[in-house]
Amino acid sequence: MILDRKTAPERLASASIPILNHQPIKLTDNLECYRVEGGTEDIVKIDIVFKAGTRYEQKPLTSTICLNTLKEGTENYSAKEIADTTDFYGAQIATNLTKDRAEVTLLCQTKHLNKLIDIFTDIFLLPVFPEEEIEQYKKRSSSTLAVNLDKVEFQSRLLFSQLMFQGTPYRDIYDLKDYANIRAADLQEFFANFYNFADSFCVISGKNTQLAAETLGRAISKKSMRRGKEILSGEAVNWSYVPGEKWNKKDEAVQTAIRMGVPALSRNHPHYTALYIANTALGGYFGSRLMQNIREEKGYTYGIGSAINALEELSYLSISTQVGAEFSKLTVNEIKKEVHGIATQPIKADEFELIQHYIAGNLLKRFDGPFATADRLKSLISYNLPADWYTVFSKALFELNPIDICEISRVYLHTDLFSLAVVGEWPE
């Protein structure tokens, strides 16, 4: 077929987003399971999501080391047996940690699930945290941290976290001496408290998800009775935000890292879509105002961007970049100028239409296939959002106008509300 390059493709007037099945099935007495059936390949993915993120740790690094050493040995399998078996069947067992949640994931061919399910469930039900494996992990991880702590980008992230989240468990705290304080007993205690089914869920996606759910349910039922009592002791976050600014000098730094941020709206707020559009215009895609000004026009940086970061109990908008040291103060001024522009001047019609369709296309891509759809479902469950949230979001995307965006931005994106963290060098 010959493409007609003279006629532009028809533009979307809306994005057709499916309403996700929000009705779980009971996998065990305490664990709820959601299924996303689809795909053409004989592959299944199982995500077990625990409320065991970094915000729940009493000692720094506990949640990180706990999650990353689950595969280092269980009551029934050594670390080598786990690695060799998953490799033999071409499977993957992965982990992911956020500030709120910890995930353990199995990705494999459906026909091999019976061969892998016992190992997989052992990892999140019966880990033993061998001291030797823990010490090896601590040595590797501390070496990586030592390198990162010398980077201006990493230092600015820590400084920004201190300014934004002071007094909350969401603050990032990394110190090399903390590794020496972690023992197997700390990991076992954290695991006992937070790796339970009291506030967890499971999402199974791909082919034959009903069979996978039944297989997983049987495997868990055989082992869960061997676990002790379930405890969940996380506290609510009390965020008393006060804007702050800090410039940390790093001698002989070639580049300077800049981070700015401001509290944002949660996903269930009626103005969230408007603020999302404003962020996209500001720094949320390659053609954004920050990129056009600071990268394309000024040449201060290779890249700059902004994002709305949604956590379970708070949200914030952040802007980050690295620039030549001599451009540090100029860049901060230009960022403030662009933020002020979004909040005081309505977006022009052609730019606004481009942004609408960029967001709509990106949203559709996030539902491309069962695994991507499962990730969207996990977000709905984690943030306690209704099943039609993405549908409502996509509808609002095309109902809002530039004046709406400007008015919302004026309230939430005032430059005086931003915190600023800078690490590197700058002209006096």
XYZ file of C-alpha atoms in Angstrom:
428
model
C 0.000 0.000 0.000
C 1.296 3.429 -1.014
C 1.050 6.034 1.727
C -0.775 9.267 0.944
C 1.755 11.782 2.179
C -0.278 14.798 1.038
C -3.154 14.241 3.437
C -2.501 14.496 7.174
C -4.001 11.769 9.387
C -7.250 12.600 11.101
C -6.818 14.178 14.520
C -8.399 12.650 17.570
C -11.261 14.523 19.206
C -10.850 12.296 22.255
C -8.903 9.269 23.419
C -10.894 6.045 23.711
C -9.726 4.573 27.009
C -11.272 1.361 28.376
C -12.771 1.208 31.846
C -10.600 -1.281 33.707
C -12.082 -4.228 35.544
C -11.817 -3.202 39.171
C -13.490 -6.299 40.610
C -10.973 -8.588 42.323
C -11.208 -12.273 43.030
C -10.128 -13.716 46.372
C -6.935 -15.632 45.759
C -6.580 -16.545 49.440
C -8.363 -15.372 52.569
C -6.356 -12.117 52.585
C -4.997 -11.598 49.065
C -7.113 -10.008 46.323
C -6.218 -10.692 42.698
C -7.013 -8.698 39.538
C -6.731 -10.167 36.045
C -5.936 -8.525 32.684
C -6.433 -11.093 29.935
C -4.897 -10.444 26.525
C -1.945 -10.640 24.210
C -1.020 -13.015 21.401
C 1.969 -14.718 22.999
C 1.797 -17.546 25.537
C 3.244 -15.370 28.304
C 1.952 -14.469 31.757
C 3.086 -11.858 34.259
C 2.309 -11.978 37.982
C 2.814 -8.862 40.103
C 2.575 -9.145 43.891
C 2.382 -5.627 45.349
C 3.134 -5.044 49.031
C 2.755 -1.876 51.062
C 6.445 -2.018 51.969
C 8.066 1.039 50.392
C 10.865 3.167 51.797
C 8.466 5.347 53.793
C 7.807 2.454 56.190
C 11.372 1.692 57.233
C 12.448 2.475 60.782
C 16.148 2.186 59.882
C 17.500 3.683 56.639
C 18.029 1.157 53.808
C 15.954 -1.584 55.471
C 13.250 -1.676 52.789
C 15.772 -1.513 49.955
C 18.006 -4.298 51.253
C 15.016 -6.430 52.294
C 13.474 -6.379 48.817
C 16.761 -6.864 46.988
C 17.790 -9.881 49.075
C 14.500 -11.782 48.858
C 15.997 -13.823 45.995
C 19.204 -14.571 47.889
C 17.832 -17.708 49.487
C 14.610 -19.166 50.910
C 13.723 -22.051 53.212
C 13.634 -24.380 50.205
C 15.972 -22.873 47.593
C 19.432 -21.338 47.518
C 20.207 -18.166 45.550
C 21.936 -20.308 42.901
C 18.967 -22.641 42.544
C 16.631 -19.683 42.119
C 18.853 -18.079 39.467
C 19.546 -21.341 37.600
C 15.886 -22.391 37.470
C 14.590 -19.035 36.224
C 17.342 -18.958 33.574
C 16.618 -22.541 32.470
C 12.974 -21.723 31.759
C 13.729 -18.333 30.210
C 11.817 -16.559 32.977
C 12.407 -13.373 34.929
C 11.832 -12.709 38.614
C 12.171 -8.981 39.206
C 11.665 -6.557 42.082
C 10.726 -2.887 42.142
C 10.706 -0.456 45.062
C 9.019 2.934 45.407
C 8.424 5.172 48.382
C 5.061 3.487 48.990
C 5.159 -0.012 47.507
C 7.416 -3.014 46.916
C 6.728 -5.386 44.032
C 7.824 -8.914 43.244
C 7.167 -9.958 39.642
C 7.316 -13.200 37.696
C 7.350 -13.141 33.877
C 7.329 -16.489 32.113
C 5.727 -18.678 29.474
C 2.400 -19.979 30.714
C 3.432 -23.586 30.064
C 6.348 -23.218 32.512
C 4.363 -21.622 35.340
C 3.950 -24.904 37.239
C 7.737 -25.349 37.250
C 8.367 -21.839 38.606
C 5.482 -21.102 40.958
C 7.019 -22.844 43.965
C 10.237 -20.842 43.735
C 8.361 -17.617 43.054
C 6.080 -17.928 46.081
C 8.994 -18.983 48.286
C 10.688 -15.662 47.536
C 7.940 -13.490 49.035
C 6.703 -15.985 51.634
C 9.740 -17.833 52.991
C 12.986 -15.877 52.503
C 15.773 -16.543 55.010
C 18.109 -13.535 54.435
C 21.462 -15.358 54.633
C 24.115 -13.229 56.356
C 26.765 -13.962 53.720
C 24.480 -12.908 50.851
C 23.396 -9.800 52.758
C 27.007 -8.740 53.319
C 27.803 -9.222 49.634
C 24.799 -7.141 48.617
C 25.717 -4.402 51.111
C 29.255 -4.283 49.723
C 28.042 -3.950 46.119
C 25.356 -1.430 46.952
C 27.550 0.737 49.174
C 30.165 0.930 46.406
C 27.520 2.174 43.994
C 26.248 4.687 46.547
C 29.794 5.977 47.182
C 30.090 6.778 43.471
C 26.646 8.389 43.323
C 27.262 10.552 46.377
C 30.030 12.304 44.459
C 27.699 13.269 41.606
C 26.030 16.686 41.610
C 22.797 15.204 40.224
C 22.483 12.737 43.114
C 23.427 15.368 45.704
C 20.810 17.764 44.338
C 18.188 15.037 44.588
C 18.994 14.517 48.272
C 19.047 18.257 48.951
C 15.747 18.716 47.125
C 14.187 15.875 49.124
C 15.353 17.515 52.345
C 13.725 20.822 51.367
C 10.471 19.331 50.086
C 9.791 16.507 52.544
C 11.408 17.571 55.797
C 9.636 15.870 58.694
C 7.992 13.191 56.533
C 8.979 9.575 55.803
C 9.155 10.481 52.106
C 12.482 12.259 52.569
C 15.462 10.513 50.915
C 18.276 9.804 53.367
C 21.409 8.012 52.183
C 24.564 7.583 54.232
C 27.294 4.998 53.746
C 27.508 4.307 57.482
C 23.891 3.079 57.463
C 24.960 -0.134 55.719
C 26.930 -1.196 58.796
C 23.783 -0.904 60.938
C 21.711 -3.389 58.929
C 21.580 -6.988 60.137
C 19.561 -10.002 59.058
C 17.326 -9.513 62.106
C 16.351 -6.026 60.856
C 15.334 -7.442 57.494
C 13.391 -10.282 59.087
C 11.492 -7.833 61.270
C 10.676 -5.538 58.354
C 9.606 -8.510 56.268
C 7.346 -9.839 59.027
C 5.706 -6.444 59.491
C 5.133 -5.399 55.897
C 5.391 -8.381 53.527
C 1.970 -9.689 54.361
C -1.399 -9.739 52.641
C -3.109 -7.315 55.027
C -2.828 -4.446 52.540
C -1.410 -6.058 49.410
C -2.791 -7.159 46.070
C -1.921 -9.206 43.008
C -2.297 -8.415 39.296
C -2.002 -11.213 36.721
C -1.771 -10.242 33.056
C -1.234 -11.985 29.714
C -2.581 -15.317 28.475
C -4.557 -17.820 30.579
C -4.751 -15.563 33.628
C -7.526 -17.632 35.219
C -5.299 -20.725 35.192
C -2.388 -18.666 36.514
C -4.548 -17.322 39.351
C -5.605 -20.813 40.366
C -2.003 -22.056 40.260
C -0.779 -19.123 42.342
C -3.616 -19.488 44.857
C -2.818 -23.141 45.485
C 0.894 -22.447 45.941
C 0.294 -19.621 48.412
C -2.260 -21.606 50.415
C 0.282 -24.381 51.022
C 2.809 -21.953 52.521
C 1.030 -18.979 54.039
C 0.018 -20.982 57.136
C 3.735 -21.170 57.993
C 3.969 -17.384 58.302
C 3.578 -15.647 61.641
C 0.938 -13.084 62.499
C 0.482 -10.169 60.117
C 1.342 -6.654 61.246
C 1.085 -3.361 59.420
C 2.291 -0.362 61.367
C 2.728 2.472 58.851
C 1.619 5.930 59.976
C -0.162 8.623 57.978
C 2.034 11.338 56.479
C 1.788 14.812 57.990
C 3.232 17.218 55.403
C 3.756 20.801 56.537
C 5.452 22.230 53.460
C 7.449 25.449 53.658
C 9.284 26.633 50.503
C 13.053 26.637 50.837
C 16.161 27.392 48.782
C 19.656 26.002 49.167
C 22.815 26.292 47.047
C 25.563 23.775 47.894
C 29.002 24.506 46.476
C 30.954 21.623 44.901
C 34.405 22.809 43.911
C 35.614 22.087 40.401
C 32.234 20.733 39.299
C 31.956 20.893 35.521
C 28.177 20.938 35.675
C 25.666 22.225 38.188
C 22.529 20.227 39.058
C 19.314 22.173 39.571
C 16.043 20.911 41.025
C 12.926 22.932 41.702
C 9.591 21.738 43.014
C 6.217 22.645 44.436
C 3.333 20.679 46.015
C 0.915 19.443 43.352
C -2.556 17.940 43.232
C -3.440 14.318 43.860
C -4.903 12.323 41.000
C -8.393 12.395 42.495
C -8.488 16.220 42.626
C -10.885 17.817 40.077
C -8.133 20.183 38.853
C -5.531 17.456 38.313
C -6.034 17.198 34.537
C -5.628 20.950 34.117
C -2.404 20.941 36.120
C -1.177 17.943 34.126
C -1.671 19.865 30.892
C 0.155 22.873 32.367
C 3.096 20.656 33.379
C 3.252 19.111 29.903
C 3.427 22.568 28.349
C 6.093 23.604 30.840
C 8.467 20.646 30.650
C 6.612 17.391 30.062
C 7.693 16.616 26.482
C 10.539 17.303 24.073
C 8.901 20.385 22.559
C 8.062 21.921 25.944
C 8.783 25.537 26.829
C 11.690 24.686 29.109
C 13.314 22.607 26.360
C 12.717 25.216 23.683
C 14.098 28.033 25.810
C 16.921 26.546 27.890
C 18.114 23.813 25.498
C 17.273 24.940 21.977
C 17.515 28.710 22.267
C 20.007 29.277 25.096
C 22.060 26.079 24.815
C 22.533 25.855 28.595
C 21.778 22.122 28.835
C 21.302 18.907 26.879
C 17.981 18.275 28.570
C 15.487 19.674 31.056
C 12.087 18.427 32.080
C 9.280 18.599 34.588
C 6.897 15.987 35.964
C 4.056 15.566 38.422
C 5.132 12.874 40.865
C 2.167 11.209 42.540
C 2.747 9.413 45.823
C 0.017 7.721 47.826
C -0.292 10.515 50.387
C 1.088 13.563 48.565
C 2.044 14.836 45.114
C 4.600 17.304 43.883
C 5.763 18.859 40.628
C 9.512 18.808 40.023
C 11.826 20.399 37.460
C 15.355 19.056 36.992
C 18.365 19.706 34.802
C 22.165 19.858 34.709
C 23.830 22.882 33.137
C 27.278 24.308 32.609
C 28.431 25.871 35.877
C 28.587 29.341 34.338
C 24.885 29.154 33.400
C 23.527 28.135 36.817
C 21.911 31.393 37.919
C 20.785 32.244 34.377
C 19.028 28.876 34.134
C 17.193 29.332 37.437
C 15.970 32.730 36.241
C 14.786 31.284 32.911
C 12.934 28.451 34.679
C 11.108 30.973 36.855
C 10.307 33.011 33.753
C 8.702 29.996 32.040
C 6.737 29.037 35.161
C 5.474 32.613 35.396
C 4.490 32.533 31.719
C 2.381 29.385 32.127
C 0.585 30.972 35.098
C -0.090 34.397 33.541
C -0.594 33.919 29.779
C -3.069 31.429 28.244
C -1.440 28.858 25.970
C -1.913 29.684 22.288
C -4.410 27.569 20.370
C -1.942 25.678 18.154
C 0.363 24.828 21.084
C -2.612 23.791 23.206
C -3.946 21.450 20.495
C -0.503 19.889 20.061
C -0.254 19.246 23.803
C -3.747 17.725 23.970
C -2.934 15.247 21.222
C 0.504 14.467 22.639
C -1.050 13.570 26.003
C -3.833 11.568 24.335
C -1.360 9.590 22.227
C 0.839 8.926 25.227
C -2.169 7.767 27.227
C -3.229 5.329 24.501
C 0.311 3.939 24.394
C 0.063 3.205 28.111
C -2.768 0.762 27.343
C -0.908 -1.033 24.543
C -1.100 -4.679 25.530
C -2.016 -6.552 28.716
C 1.220 -5.788 30.605
C 0.959 -2.035 30.061
C -2.732 -2.164 30.977
C -1.862 -4.084 34.144
C 0.489 -1.265 35.147
C -2.373 1.220 34.789
C -4.584 -1.030 36.908
C -1.904 -1.185 39.621
C -1.911 2.624 39.734
C -5.684 2.742 40.174
C -5.542 0.285 43.067
C -2.523 1.861 44.764
C -3.982 5.373 44.642
C -7.530 4.219 45.429
C -8.928 5.644 42.173
C -12.193 4.640 40.466
C -12.186 2.189 37.543
C -13.103 4.933 35.047
C -10.372 7.372 36.168
C -8.422 7.228 32.896
C -11.635 7.586 30.895
C -12.634 10.673 32.882
C -9.100 12.074 32.539
C -9.112 11.656 28.740
C -12.545 13.268 28.474
C -11.497 16.276 30.584
C -8.362 16.607 28.438
C -10.471 17.755 25.469
C -13.041 19.723 27.485
C -10.559 22.130 29.103
C -9.385 25.293 27.354
C -6.251 27.500 27.641
C -7.962 29.943 30.006
C -8.813 27.073 32.395
C -5.166 25.971 32.380
C -3.914 29.499 33.038
C -6.290 30.011 35.975
C -5.330 26.702 37.606
C -1.614 27.393 37.043
C -1.944 30.814 38.645
C -3.126 29.126 41.852
C -0.705 26.196 42.040
C 2.416 27.285 40.102
C 3.293 30.594 41.694
C 7.096 30.918 41.665
C 7.153 31.941 45.354
C 5.819 28.475 46.259
C 8.740 26.604 44.686
C 11.675 25.105 46.561
C 15.087 25.228 44.896
C 18.097 22.927 45.330
C 21.356 23.653 43.486
C 24.603 21.673 43.732
C 27.783 22.584 41.840
C 29.430 25.853 40.998
C 28.032 29.176 39.857
C 29.371 32.624 38.994
C 29.495 35.015 41.933
